[in-house]
PDB file of C-alpha atoms and ligand atoms in Angstrom:
ATOM      1  CA  MET A 548       5.570 -16.062 -14.308  1.00 40.00           C
ATOM      2  CA  VAL A 549       6.437 -12.297 -15.179  1.00 40.00           C
ATOM      3  CA  SER A 550       3.717 -10.663 -17.360  1.00 43.00           C
ATOM      4  CA  ALA A 551       4.177 -10.531 -21.001  1.00 44.00           C
ATOM      5  CA  LEU A 552       7.111  -8.257 -22.120  1.00 48.00           C
ATOM      6  CA  CYS A 553       5.977  -4.779 -23.764  1.00 48.00           C
ATOM      7  CA  PRO A 554       7.310  -3.888 -27.278  1.00 50.00           C
ATOM      8  CA  LEU A 555       8.509  -0.242 -27.655  1.00 51.00           C
ATOM      9  CA  PRO A 556       9.764   1.383 -30.692  1.00 51.00           C
ATOM     10  CA  ILE A 557      13.031  -0.195 -32.296  1.00 49.00           C
ATOM     11  CA  ARG A 558      16.077   2.471 -31.374  1.00 52.00           C
ATOM     12  CA  LYS A 559      19.116   1.975 -33.171  1.00 56.00           C
ATOM     13  CA  GLY A 560      17.803  -1.738 -34.927  1.00 58.00           C
ATOM     14  CA  VAL A 561      17.401  -3.000 -31.482  1.00 67.00           C
ATOM     15  CA  ALA A 562      14.061  -3.857 -30.032  1.00 79.00           C
ATOM     16  CA  MET A 563      13.806  -2.379 -26.580  1.00 88.00           C
ATOM     17  CA  GLN A 564      11.439  -3.753 -23.913  1.00 89.00           C
ATOM     18  CA  LYS A 565       9.704  -2.901 -20.945  1.00 88.00           C
ATOM     19  CA  LYS A 566       8.354  -4.431 -17.916  1.00 89.00           C
ATOM     20  CA  ARG A 567       6.332  -3.408 -14.721  1.00 89.00           C
ATOM     21  CA  VAL A 568       7.112  -5.472 -11.866  1.00 91.00           C
ATOM     22  CA  VAL A 569       6.750  -5.409  -7.967  1.00 90.00           C
ATOM     23  CA  LEU A 570       9.986  -6.513  -6.259  1.00 91.00           C
ATOM     24  CA  SER A 571       9.636  -7.540  -2.888  1.00 89.00           C
ATOM     25  CA  PHE A 572      13.027  -7.753  -0.692  1.00 85.00           C
ATOM     26  CA  PRO A 573      13.714  -9.822   2.192  1.00 84.00           C
ATOM     27  CA  PRO A 574      15.398  -7.879   5.144  1.00 80.00           C
ATOM     28  CA  HIS A 575      18.830  -8.594   4.559  1.00 78.00           C
ATOM     29  CA  LEU A 576      18.806  -7.170   1.082  1.00 79.00           C
ATOM     30  CA  ILE A 577      17.235  -3.798   1.689  1.00 72.00           C
ATOM     31  CA  ASP A 578      20.437  -1.809   1.878  1.00 70.00           C
ATOM     32  CA  GLN A 579      21.992  -3.813  -0.796  1.00 77.00           C
ATOM     33  CA  ALA A 580      22.539  -2.146  -4.405  1.00 85.00           C
ATOM     34  CA  VAL A 581      20.424  -4.339  -6.255  1.00 87.00           C
ATOM     35  CA  THR A 582      18.675  -1.894  -8.352  1.00 86.00           C
ATOM     36  CA  TYR A 583      22.241  -0.096  -8.899  1.00 89.00           C
ATOM     37  CA  LYS A 584      23.483  -3.479 -10.507  1.00 91.00           C
ATOM     38  CA  LEU A 585      20.545  -3.913 -12.762  1.00 93.00           C
ATOM     39  CA  ILE A 586      21.697  -0.479 -14.423  1.00 94.00           C
ATOM     40  CA  LYS A 587      25.525  -0.799 -14.115  1.00 93.00           C
ATOM     41  CA  ASP A 588      25.734  -4.501 -14.937  1.00 94.00           C
ATOM     42  CA  TYR A 589      22.650  -5.298 -17.078  1.00 94.00           C
ATOM     43  CA  ASP A 590      22.458  -1.890 -19.133  1.00 94.00           C
ATOM     44  CA  LEU A 591      18.726  -1.574 -18.055  1.00 96.00           C
ATOM     45  CA  MET A 592      17.159   1.643 -17.478  1.00 95.00           C
ATOM     46  CA  ILE A 593      14.815   1.979 -14.048  1.00 93.00           C
ATOM     47  CA  ASN A 594      11.981   3.786 -13.160  1.00 92.00           C
ATOM     48  CA  ILE A 595      11.087   3.468  -9.462  1.00 89.00           C
ATOM     49  CA  MET A 596       7.330   4.080  -9.533  1.00 88.00           C
ATOM     50  CA  ARG A 597       6.080   3.472  -5.854  1.00 84.00           C
ATOM     51  CA  ALA A 598       8.191   2.336  -2.700  1.00 85.00           C
ATOM     52  CA  ARG A 599       7.575   1.292   0.629  1.00 81.00           C
ATOM     53  CA  ILE A 600      10.706   0.172   2.306  1.00 71.00           C
ATOM     54  CA  THR A 601      11.269   0.233   6.251  1.00 70.00           C
ATOM     55  CA  PRO A 602      14.530  -0.477   7.914  1.00 63.00           C
ATOM     56  CA  LYS A 603      14.982  -4.208   8.780  1.00 63.00           C
ATOM     57  CA  GLU A 604      11.647  -5.212   7.318  1.00 69.00           C
ATOM     58  CA  GLN A 605      10.669  -6.439   4.277  1.00 75.00           C
ATOM     59  CA  GLY A 606      10.758  -3.659   1.221  1.00 84.00           C
ATOM     60  CA  ARG A 607       8.751  -3.518  -1.885  1.00 86.00           C
ATOM     61  CA  LEU A 608       9.410  -1.942  -4.817  1.00 88.00           C
ATOM     62  CA  VAL A 609       7.068  -1.289  -7.868  1.00 89.00           C
ATOM     63  CA  LEU A 610       9.816  -0.617 -10.981  1.00 91.00           C
ATOM     64  CA  GLU A 611       9.630  -0.078 -14.458  1.00 91.00           C
ATOM     65  CA  ILE A 612      12.560  -1.977 -16.175  1.00 94.00           C
ATOM     66  CA  THR A 613      13.483  -1.212 -19.594  1.00 95.00           C
ATOM     67  CA  GLY A 614      16.217  -2.738 -21.719  1.00 95.00           C
ATOM     68  CA  LYS A 615      17.023  -5.208 -24.617  1.00 94.00           C
ATOM     69  CA  ARG A 616      15.098  -8.464 -24.253  1.00 92.00           C
ATOM     70  CA  ALA A 617      17.903 -10.549 -23.285  1.00 94.00           C
ATOM     71  CA  ALA A 618      19.275  -7.926 -21.111  1.00 95.00           C
ATOM     72  CA  LEU A 619      15.995  -7.775 -18.997  1.00 94.00           C
ATOM     73  CA  GLU A 620      15.708 -11.490 -18.464  1.00 93.00           C
ATOM     74  CA  ALA A 621      19.402 -11.704 -17.355  1.00 95.00           C
ATOM     75  CA  GLY A 622      18.296  -9.095 -15.026  1.00 95.00           C
ATOM     76  CA  ILE A 623      15.333 -10.710 -13.708  1.00 94.00           C
ATOM     77  CA  ASP A 624      17.334 -13.804 -13.379  1.00 94.00           C
ATOM     78  CA  TYR A 625      19.785 -12.110 -11.225  1.00 94.00           C
ATOM     79  CA  LEU A 626      17.024 -10.732  -8.870  1.00 93.00           C
ATOM     80  CA  LYS A 627      15.955 -14.098  -8.487  1.00 93.00           C
ATOM     81  CA  GLU A 628      19.228 -15.582  -7.460  1.00 93.00           C
ATOM     82  CA  VAL A 629      19.805 -13.165  -4.815  1.00 91.00           C
ATOM     83  CA  GLY A 630      16.387 -13.676  -2.979  1.00 92.00           C
ATOM     84  CA  VAL A 631      14.147 -11.074  -4.587  1.00 92.00           C
ATOM     85  CA  GLU A 632      10.505 -12.026  -5.153  1.00 91.00           C
ATOM     86  CA  ILE A 633       9.501 -10.569  -8.519  1.00 92.00           C
ATOM     87  CA  GLN A 634       5.917 -10.618  -9.726  1.00 89.00           C
ATOM     88  CA  PRO A 635       3.864  -8.498 -12.193  1.00 87.00           C
ATOM     89  CA  LEU A 636       2.484  -5.528 -11.222  1.00 87.00           C
ATOM     90  CA  ALA A 637      -0.531  -6.455 -12.990  1.00 85.00           C
ATOM     91  CA  GLN A 638      -1.333  -8.834  -9.848  1.00 85.00           C
ATOM     92  CA  ASP A 639      -1.964  -5.515  -7.977  1.00 87.00           C
ATOM     93  CA  VAL A 640      -4.537  -4.404 -10.091  1.00 93.00           C
ATOM     94  CA  LYS A 641      -7.757  -4.739  -9.054  1.00 94.00           C
ATOM     95  CA  TRP A 642     -11.342  -4.494 -10.985  1.00 97.00           C
ATOM     96  CA  HIS A 643     -13.898  -3.677  -8.783  1.00 97.00           C
ATOM     97  CA  GLU A 644     -16.647  -5.941 -10.670  1.00 96.00           C
ATOM     98  CA  ASP A 645     -19.433  -4.308  -8.133  1.00 97.00           C
ATOM     99  CA  ARG A 646     -18.614  -0.737  -8.863  1.00 97.00           C
ATOM    100  CA  CYS A 647     -18.277  -1.022 -12.507  1.00 98.00           C
ATOM    101  CA  THR A 648     -21.448   0.482 -14.368  1.00 98.00           C
ATOM    102  CA  HIS A 649     -20.370  -1.087 -17.773  1.00 98.00           C
ATOM    103  CA  CYS A 650     -20.035   2.437 -18.982  1.00 97.00           C
ATOM    104  CA  THR A 651     -17.281   1.693 -21.420  1.00 97.00           C
ATOM    105  CA  ALA A 652     -15.260   4.568 -20.965  1.00 97.00           C
ATOM    106  CA  CYS A 653     -12.076   2.358 -20.404  1.00 97.00           C
ATOM    107  CA  ILE A 654     -12.527   0.162 -23.192  1.00 97.00           C
ATOM    108  CA  SER A 655     -11.148   2.691 -26.212  1.00 96.00           C
ATOM    109  CA  ILE A 656      -8.097   3.364 -23.584  1.00 95.00           C
ATOM    110  CA  CYS A 657      -6.900  -0.084 -22.481  1.00 94.00           C
ATOM    111  CA  PRO A 658      -4.076  -0.883 -24.956  1.00 93.00           C
ATOM    112  CA  THR A 659      -4.103  -4.722 -24.394  1.00 92.00           C
ATOM    113  CA  LYS A 660      -8.006  -5.455 -24.129  1.00 95.00           C
ATOM    114  CA  ALA A 661      -7.650  -6.188 -20.434  1.00 96.00           C
ATOM    115  CA  LEU A 662     -10.824  -4.376 -19.997  1.00 97.00           C
ATOM    116  CA  ASP A 663     -12.988  -5.472 -22.836  1.00 97.00           C
ATOM    117  CA  VAL A 664     -16.898  -5.726 -23.537  1.00 97.00           C
ATOM    118  CA  ASP A 665     -19.003  -7.928 -24.865  1.00 96.00           C
ATOM    119  CA  ARG A 666     -20.967  -6.150 -27.122  1.00 94.00           C
ATOM    120  CA  LYS A 667     -24.202  -7.896 -27.332  1.00 95.00           C
ATOM    121  CA  GLN A 668     -24.390  -8.100 -23.514  1.00 93.00           C
ATOM    122  CA  MET A 669     -22.963  -4.495 -22.856  1.00 94.00           C
ATOM    123  CA  ALA A 670     -21.125  -6.084 -20.027  1.00 97.00           C
ATOM    124  CA  VAL A 671     -17.286  -5.011 -19.390  1.00 98.00           C
ATOM    125  CA  SER A 672     -15.087  -7.621 -18.037  1.00 97.00           C
ATOM    126  CA  PHE A 673     -11.150  -7.644 -16.670  1.00 97.00           C
ATOM    127  CA  LYS A 674      -8.765 -10.688 -17.834  1.00 95.00           C
ATOM    128  CA  ARG A 675      -5.716 -10.256 -15.305  1.00 91.00           C
ATOM    129  CA  ASP A 676      -3.317 -12.314 -18.207  1.00 89.00           C
ATOM    130  CA  LYS A 677      -3.771  -9.513 -20.571  1.00 90.00           C
ATOM    131  CA  CYS A 678      -3.325  -6.313 -18.101  1.00 91.00           C
ATOM    132  CA  ILE A 679       0.257  -4.659 -18.498  1.00 86.00           C
ATOM    133  CA  ALA A 680      -0.501  -2.114 -15.477  1.00 86.00           C
ATOM    134  CA  CYS A 681      -0.260   0.933 -17.565  1.00 87.00           C
ATOM    135  CA  GLU A 682      -2.841   2.550 -15.371  1.00 89.00           C
ATOM    136  CA  LEU A 683      -4.331   4.251 -18.312  1.00 93.00           C
ATOM    137  CA  CYS A 684      -7.518   3.044 -17.097  1.00 96.00           C
ATOM    138  CA  ILE A 685      -7.313   4.230 -13.494  1.00 95.00           C
ATOM    139  CA  PRO A 686      -7.995   8.207 -14.338  1.00 95.00           C
ATOM    140  CA  ALA A 687     -10.436   7.153 -17.054  1.00 96.00           C
ATOM    141  CA  CYS A 688     -12.951   5.292 -15.089  1.00 97.00           C
ATOM    142  CA  PRO A 689     -15.547   7.727 -13.405  1.00 97.00           C
ATOM    143  CA  TYR A 690     -16.536   4.975 -10.912  1.00 97.00           C
ATOM    144  CA  GLN A 691     -13.077   4.299  -9.301  1.00 96.00           C
ATOM    145  CA  ALA A 692     -13.663   0.833 -10.486  1.00 97.00           C
ATOM    146  CA  VAL A 693      -9.947   0.215 -11.096  1.00 96.00           C
ATOM    147  CA  GLU A 694      -7.092   0.384  -8.304  1.00 94.00           C
ATOM    148  CA  ILE A 695      -3.683  -0.485  -8.009  1.00 87.00           C
ATOM    149  CA  LEU A 696      -3.528  -1.937  -4.529  1.00 83.00           C
ATOM    150  CA  PHE A 697       0.225  -1.551  -4.174  1.00 70.00           C
TER     151      PHE A 697
HETATM  152  S1  SF4 B1317      -4.094  -1.295 -16.613  1.00 64.30           S
HETATM  153 FE1  SF4 B1317      -5.960  -0.851 -17.226  1.00 64.30          FE
HETATM  154  S2  SF4 B1317      -5.597   0.228 -19.055  1.00 64.30           S
HETATM  155 FE2  SF4 B1317      -3.269  -0.338 -18.454  1.00 64.30          FE
HETATM  156  S3  SF4 B1317      -3.706  -2.565 -19.395  1.00 64.30           S
HETATM  157 FE3  SF4 B1317      -4.611  -2.836 -17.293  1.00 64.30          FE
HETATM  158  S4  SF4 B1317      -6.727  -2.969 -17.527  1.00 64.30           S
HETATM  159 FE4  SF4 B1317      -5.731  -2.157 -19.465  1.00 64.30          FE
HETATM  160  S1  SF4 B1318     -14.655   3.098 -16.895  1.00 64.30           S
HETATM  161 FE1  SF4 B1318     -15.041   1.942 -15.035  1.00 64.30          FE
HETATM  162  S2  SF4 B1318     -17.218   1.928 -14.502  1.00 64.30           S
HETATM  163 FE2  SF4 B1318     -16.964   2.198 -16.785  1.00 64.30          FE
HETATM  164  S3  SF4 B1318     -16.744   0.160 -17.751  1.00 64.30           S
HETATM  165 FE3  SF4 B1318     -14.774   0.959 -17.277  1.00 64.30          FE
HETATM  166  S4  SF4 B1318     -14.315  -0.199 -15.133  1.00 64.30           S
HETATM  167 FE4  SF4 B1318     -16.199  -0.056 -15.583  1.00 64.30          FE
END
């Protein structure tokens, strides 16, 4: 399952959506123009956030993909059809509970309440299914309790 789409401001009457995903390429797809096809054929905007590609081995890319909802879904279907594994970047977000001091510095910064606090117990918790991998909490945490593993 890919993470929930993040709504962006409506431009020219069309709501744009954004996803941050990790793509894993099998060796035979590494030199194919897969991301170019997303731009050209599906009218998507692609921002390559991280890349780890070794010739003749599996490659991994972290992409931010922006476009109309239908185009995004079609582009993701295309990736799956050609054999690219796709997963939400949030799967690579790791909250180190043992490092967290429950200082709450991240709570007002996290836009989705993936990091949340139980005010009675003053205990912070992380809910991966709400995380959109925006990375805002990473510089905000003084104890490096949140990490992107990619
Ligand atoms: S990356 Fe951090 S700030 Fe962003 S949604 Fe996930 S937990 Fe919240
Ligand atoms: S900022 Fe870091 S240490 Fe403080 S509550 Fe958030 S995750 Fe825990």
